[in-house]
Coordinates of C-alpha atoms and ligand atoms in Angstrom, one line a residue:
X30 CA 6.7 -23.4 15.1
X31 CA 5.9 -19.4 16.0
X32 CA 3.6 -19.4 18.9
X33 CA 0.6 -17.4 17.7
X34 CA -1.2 -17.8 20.7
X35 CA -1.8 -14.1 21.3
X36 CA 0.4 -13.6 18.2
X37 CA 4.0 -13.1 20.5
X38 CA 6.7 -14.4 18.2
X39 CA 4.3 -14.6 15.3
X40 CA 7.0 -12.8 13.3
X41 CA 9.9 -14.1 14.7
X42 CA 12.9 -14.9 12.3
X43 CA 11.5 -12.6 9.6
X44 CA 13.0 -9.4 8.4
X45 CA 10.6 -7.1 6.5
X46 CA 11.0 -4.2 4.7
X47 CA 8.4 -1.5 5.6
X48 CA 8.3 1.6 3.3
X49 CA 7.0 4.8 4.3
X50 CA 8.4 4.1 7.8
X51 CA 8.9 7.3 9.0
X52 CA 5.3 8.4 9.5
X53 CA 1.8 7.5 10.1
X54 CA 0.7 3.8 9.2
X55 CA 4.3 2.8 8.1
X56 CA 5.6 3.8 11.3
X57 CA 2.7 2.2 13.2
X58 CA 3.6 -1.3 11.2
X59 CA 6.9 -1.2 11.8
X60 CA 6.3 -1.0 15.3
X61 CA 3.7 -3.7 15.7
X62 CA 6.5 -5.9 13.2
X63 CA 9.0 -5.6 15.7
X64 CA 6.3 -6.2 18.4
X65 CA 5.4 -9.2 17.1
X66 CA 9.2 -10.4 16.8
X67 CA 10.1 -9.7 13.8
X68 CA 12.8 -7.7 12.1
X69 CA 12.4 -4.2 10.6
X70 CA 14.4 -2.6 7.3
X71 CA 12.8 0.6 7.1
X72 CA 12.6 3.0 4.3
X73 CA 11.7 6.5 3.8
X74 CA 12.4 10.2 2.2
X75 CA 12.5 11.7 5.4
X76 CA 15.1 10.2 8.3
X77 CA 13.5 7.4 10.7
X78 CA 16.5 6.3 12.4
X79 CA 15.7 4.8 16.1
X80 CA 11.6 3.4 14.9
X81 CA 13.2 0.4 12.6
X82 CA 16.5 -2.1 12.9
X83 CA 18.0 -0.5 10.4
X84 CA 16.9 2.4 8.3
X85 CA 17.8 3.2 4.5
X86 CA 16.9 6.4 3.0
X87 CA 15.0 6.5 -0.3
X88 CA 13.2 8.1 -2.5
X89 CA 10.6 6.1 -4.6
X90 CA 9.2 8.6 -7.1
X91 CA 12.3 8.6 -9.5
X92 CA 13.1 5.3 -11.4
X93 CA 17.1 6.6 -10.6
X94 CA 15.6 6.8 -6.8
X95 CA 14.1 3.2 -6.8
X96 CA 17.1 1.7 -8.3
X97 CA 19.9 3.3 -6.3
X98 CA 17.4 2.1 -3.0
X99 CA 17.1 -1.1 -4.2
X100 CA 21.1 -2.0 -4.8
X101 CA 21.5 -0.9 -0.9
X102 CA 18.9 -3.2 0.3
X103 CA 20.1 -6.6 1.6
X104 CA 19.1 -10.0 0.3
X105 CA 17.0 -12.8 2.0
X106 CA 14.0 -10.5 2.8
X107 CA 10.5 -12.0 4.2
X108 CA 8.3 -9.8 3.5
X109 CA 7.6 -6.2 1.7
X110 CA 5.6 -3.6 3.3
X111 CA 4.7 -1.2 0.4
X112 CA 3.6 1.6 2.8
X113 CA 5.1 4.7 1.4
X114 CA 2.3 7.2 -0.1
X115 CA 1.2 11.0 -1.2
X116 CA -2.1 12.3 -0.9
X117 CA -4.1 13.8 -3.7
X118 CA -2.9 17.6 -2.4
X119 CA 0.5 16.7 -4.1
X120 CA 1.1 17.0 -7.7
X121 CA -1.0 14.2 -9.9
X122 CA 2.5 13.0 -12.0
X123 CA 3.8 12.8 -8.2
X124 CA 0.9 11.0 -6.8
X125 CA 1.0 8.8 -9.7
X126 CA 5.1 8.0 -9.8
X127 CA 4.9 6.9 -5.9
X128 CA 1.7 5.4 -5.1
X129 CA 1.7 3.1 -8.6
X130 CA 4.6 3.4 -10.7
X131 CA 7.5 3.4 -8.5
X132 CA 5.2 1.0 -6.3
X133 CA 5.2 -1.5 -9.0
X134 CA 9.0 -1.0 -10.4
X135 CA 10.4 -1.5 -6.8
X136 CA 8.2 -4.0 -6.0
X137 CA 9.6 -6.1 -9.1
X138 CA 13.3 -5.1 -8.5
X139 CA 13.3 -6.8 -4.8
X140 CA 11.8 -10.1 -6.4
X141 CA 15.3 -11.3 -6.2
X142 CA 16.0 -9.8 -2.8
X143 CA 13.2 -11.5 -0.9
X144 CA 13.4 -15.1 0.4
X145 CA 11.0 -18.5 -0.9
X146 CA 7.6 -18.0 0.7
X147 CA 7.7 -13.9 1.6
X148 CA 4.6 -11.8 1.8
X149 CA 4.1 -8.5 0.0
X150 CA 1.5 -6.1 1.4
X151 CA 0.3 -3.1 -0.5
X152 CA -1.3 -0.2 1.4
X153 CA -4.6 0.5 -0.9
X154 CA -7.5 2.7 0.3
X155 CA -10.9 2.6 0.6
X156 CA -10.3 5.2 -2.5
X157 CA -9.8 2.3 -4.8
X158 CA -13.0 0.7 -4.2
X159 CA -14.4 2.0 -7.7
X160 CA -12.0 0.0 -9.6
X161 CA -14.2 -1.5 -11.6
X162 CA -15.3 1.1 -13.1
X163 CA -12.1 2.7 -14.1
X164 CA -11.1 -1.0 -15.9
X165 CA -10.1 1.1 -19.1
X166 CA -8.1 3.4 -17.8
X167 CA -6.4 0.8 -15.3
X168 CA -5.7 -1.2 -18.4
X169 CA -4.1 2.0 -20.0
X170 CA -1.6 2.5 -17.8
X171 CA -0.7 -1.7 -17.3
X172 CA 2.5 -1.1 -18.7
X173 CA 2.9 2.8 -17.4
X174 CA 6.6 3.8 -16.6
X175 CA 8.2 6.9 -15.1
X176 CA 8.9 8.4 -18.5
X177 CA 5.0 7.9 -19.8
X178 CA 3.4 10.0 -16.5
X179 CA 2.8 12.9 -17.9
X180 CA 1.0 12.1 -21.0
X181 CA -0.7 9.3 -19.1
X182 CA -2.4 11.7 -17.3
X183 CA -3.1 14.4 -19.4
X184 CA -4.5 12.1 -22.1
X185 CA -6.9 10.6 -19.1
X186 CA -7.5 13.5 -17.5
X187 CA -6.1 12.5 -14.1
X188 CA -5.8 15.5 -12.1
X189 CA -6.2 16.2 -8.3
X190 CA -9.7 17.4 -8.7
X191 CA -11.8 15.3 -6.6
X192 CA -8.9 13.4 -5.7
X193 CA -8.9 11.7 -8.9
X194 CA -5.0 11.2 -9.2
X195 CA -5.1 8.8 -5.8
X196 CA -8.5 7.4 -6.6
X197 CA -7.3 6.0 -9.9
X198 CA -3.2 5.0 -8.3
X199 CA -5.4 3.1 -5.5
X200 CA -7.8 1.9 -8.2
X201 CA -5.1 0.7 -10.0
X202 CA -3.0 -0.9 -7.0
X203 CA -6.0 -3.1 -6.0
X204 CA -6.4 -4.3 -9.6
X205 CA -2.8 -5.3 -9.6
X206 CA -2.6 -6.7 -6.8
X207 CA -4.8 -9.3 -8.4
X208 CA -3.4 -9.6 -11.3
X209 CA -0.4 -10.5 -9.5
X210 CA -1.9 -13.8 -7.3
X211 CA 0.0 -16.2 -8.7
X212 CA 3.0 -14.7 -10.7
X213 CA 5.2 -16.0 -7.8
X214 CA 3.7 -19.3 -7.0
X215 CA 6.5 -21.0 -7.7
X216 CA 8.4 -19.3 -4.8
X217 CA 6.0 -19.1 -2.5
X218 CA 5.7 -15.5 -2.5
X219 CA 2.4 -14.0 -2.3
X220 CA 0.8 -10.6 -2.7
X221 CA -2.1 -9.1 -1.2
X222 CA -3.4 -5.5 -0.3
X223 CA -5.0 -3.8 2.7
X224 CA -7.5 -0.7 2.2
X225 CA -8.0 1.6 5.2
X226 CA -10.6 3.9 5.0
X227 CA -9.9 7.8 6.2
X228 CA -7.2 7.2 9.0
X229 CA -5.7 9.8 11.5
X230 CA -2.1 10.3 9.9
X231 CA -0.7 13.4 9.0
X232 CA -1.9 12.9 5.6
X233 CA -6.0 13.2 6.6
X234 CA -6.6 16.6 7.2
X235 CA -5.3 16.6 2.7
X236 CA -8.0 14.3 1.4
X237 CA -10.6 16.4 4.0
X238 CA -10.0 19.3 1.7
X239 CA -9.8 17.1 -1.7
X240 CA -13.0 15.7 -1.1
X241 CA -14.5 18.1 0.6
X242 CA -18.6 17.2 1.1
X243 CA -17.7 13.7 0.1
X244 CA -15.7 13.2 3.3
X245 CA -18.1 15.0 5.4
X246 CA -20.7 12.5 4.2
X247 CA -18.3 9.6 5.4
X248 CA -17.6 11.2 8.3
X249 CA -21.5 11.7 9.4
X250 CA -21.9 7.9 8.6
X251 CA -18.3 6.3 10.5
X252 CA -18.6 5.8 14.1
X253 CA -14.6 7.7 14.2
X254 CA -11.7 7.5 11.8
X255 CA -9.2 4.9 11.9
X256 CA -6.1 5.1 13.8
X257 CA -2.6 3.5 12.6
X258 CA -3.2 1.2 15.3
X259 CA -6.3 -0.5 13.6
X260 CA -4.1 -1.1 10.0
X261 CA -0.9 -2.2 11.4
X262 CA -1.9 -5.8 13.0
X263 CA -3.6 -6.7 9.7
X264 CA -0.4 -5.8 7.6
X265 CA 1.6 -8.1 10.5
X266 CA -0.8 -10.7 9.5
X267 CA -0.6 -10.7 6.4
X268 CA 3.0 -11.1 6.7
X269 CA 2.5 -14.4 8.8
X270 CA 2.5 -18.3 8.2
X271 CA -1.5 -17.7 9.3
X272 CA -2.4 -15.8 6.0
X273 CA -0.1 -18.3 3.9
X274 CA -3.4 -19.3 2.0
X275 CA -4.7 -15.6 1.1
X276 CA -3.4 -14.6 -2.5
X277 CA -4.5 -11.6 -4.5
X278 CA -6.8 -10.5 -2.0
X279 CA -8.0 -6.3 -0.6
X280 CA -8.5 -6.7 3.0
X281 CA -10.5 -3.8 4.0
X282 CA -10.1 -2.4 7.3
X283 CA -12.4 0.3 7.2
X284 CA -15.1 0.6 10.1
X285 CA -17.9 -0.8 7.9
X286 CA -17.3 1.7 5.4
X287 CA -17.1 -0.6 1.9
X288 CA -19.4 -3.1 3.5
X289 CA -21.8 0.2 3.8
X290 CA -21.5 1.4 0.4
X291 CA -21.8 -2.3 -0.9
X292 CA -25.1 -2.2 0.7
X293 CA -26.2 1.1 -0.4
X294 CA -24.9 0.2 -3.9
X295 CA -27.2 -3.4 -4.2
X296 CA -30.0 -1.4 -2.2
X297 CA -29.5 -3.9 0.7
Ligands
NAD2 N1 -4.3 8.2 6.2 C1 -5.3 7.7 5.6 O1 -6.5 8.1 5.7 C2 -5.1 6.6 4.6 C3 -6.3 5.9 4.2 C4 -6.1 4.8 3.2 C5 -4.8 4.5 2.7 N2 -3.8 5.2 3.2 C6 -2.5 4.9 2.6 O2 -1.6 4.5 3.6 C7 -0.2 4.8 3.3 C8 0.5 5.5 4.4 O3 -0.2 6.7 4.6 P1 -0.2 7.6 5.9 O4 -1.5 8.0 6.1 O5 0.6 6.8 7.0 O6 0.7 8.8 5.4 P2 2.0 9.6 6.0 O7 2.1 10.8 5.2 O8 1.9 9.7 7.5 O9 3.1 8.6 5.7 C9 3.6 8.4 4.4 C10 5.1 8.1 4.4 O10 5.5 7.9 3.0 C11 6.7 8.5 2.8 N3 6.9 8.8 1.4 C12 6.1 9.6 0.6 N4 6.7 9.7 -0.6 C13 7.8 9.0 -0.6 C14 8.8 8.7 -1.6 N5 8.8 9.3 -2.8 N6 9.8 7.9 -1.3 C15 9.9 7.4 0.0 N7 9.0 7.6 0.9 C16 7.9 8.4 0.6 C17 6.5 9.8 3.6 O11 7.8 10.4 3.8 C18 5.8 9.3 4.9 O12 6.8 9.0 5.9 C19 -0.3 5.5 1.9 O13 -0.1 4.7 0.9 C20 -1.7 6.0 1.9 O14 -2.2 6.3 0.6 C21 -3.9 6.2 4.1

């Protein structure tokens, strides 16, 4: 048995796949993963040779991408790290093809490539803590491929004003992630998701000037930001015989953040 103790060897013997390895909280997992004992297949657009085991280069926003990344990946996998991410500053049909679409087609092309009782974490956001009331346009796009993107969003107007395009992929990835809490029972394998709130990564100063007074409201209220530090041990976890009861679940590691707005919300 792993000792756990103070989690040493907690992920010895697994391999896991972390995307969006080369930066930020992907990098940060990785790094605690192989901390922790286990083994790291990293993948990323940009080159991250030297942070993971062994490094394959893909892109995820292409269905041609996903599937040409997916037939170079090796079999047997423990767990999926589904890391990889733009922020709202990049084109909506891009946010949209990485952070849901090409999220969900890879994720159900490795099926086959990960081992009986492996553990897939998807990186949500605070940002996707309104899912419920976007329900109808979550439902719209249940069956959304690559080739739909673009009249998804125009007919839903999903655009990067306000950061809508992330809010609704995050929205979206939560939602699924629920949906999805049995669908591999069978096998062991379960799903969950982790939602940071604003985190120092390259990617933060982006939704600053998205959301603009919004953030600075957040900002006033959080004792600091996150750092990669405070998301990687919770993805680690998930990945470990000590979650093997948590299915369908948003962890969020947020300062207090959702727990605030819950509050504020109920008028607690
Ligand atoms: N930083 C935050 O405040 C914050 C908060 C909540 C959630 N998140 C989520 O955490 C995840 C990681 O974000 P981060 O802050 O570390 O950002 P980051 O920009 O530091 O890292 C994202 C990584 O994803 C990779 N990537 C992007 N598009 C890709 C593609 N098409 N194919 C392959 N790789 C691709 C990038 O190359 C990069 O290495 C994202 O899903 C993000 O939405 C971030």
């Amino acid at each position: 048995m792993a000792d756990t103790g103070n989690g040493a060897g907690m992920l010895a013997g697994r391999t896991i796949l972390v995307t969006g390895c080369a930066s930020g909280i992907g990098r940060e997992t990785a790094g605690t993963i192989r901390r922790l004992g286990g083994r790291v297949v990293g993948v990323d657009r940009n080159e991250a040779t030297g942070i993971v085991d062994d490094f394959v280069r893909g892109d995820l926003s292409t269905r041609e991408g996903v599937d040409a990344l997916v037939a170079a990946l090796p079999h047997g996998l423990n767990g999926l790290a589904n890391i990889a991410g733009l922020p709202p500053t990049a084109p909506a049909a891009e946010v949209v093809a990485v952070n849901l679409v090409g999220l969900k087609y890879f994720t159900e092309q490795m099926i086959d490539r990960l081992a009986d009782g492996a553990a897939i974490v998807n990186l949500a956001s605070l940002a996707g803590f309104g899912w419920p009331q976007a329900v109808g346009q979550i439902r719209a796009a249940a069956e959304l491929d690559f080739d739909g993107i673009d009249a998804f969003i125009a007919a839903h107007g999903i655009t990067n004003e306000g950061g809508r395009s992330y809010f609704f992929t995050k929205e979206a990835l939560v939602v699924w992630t629920m949906q999805n809490r049995w669908t591999w029972r069978d096998r062991g394998i379960r799903m969950n998701a982790v939602s940071p709130g604003p985190v120092e990564t390259p990617i933060l100063p982006d939704f600053m000037k998205t959301l603009g007074e919004r953030a600075a409201e957040n900002r006033r209220v959080m004792d600091r930001p996150g750092r990669p530090d405070d998301i990687a041990p919770v993805v680690a976890f998930l990945m470990s015989d000590m979650a093997k009861w948590i299915r369908g679940a948003n962890i969020p590691v947020d300062g207090g953040m959702s727990a605030h707005f819950l509050c504020g919300m109920h008028g607690l």
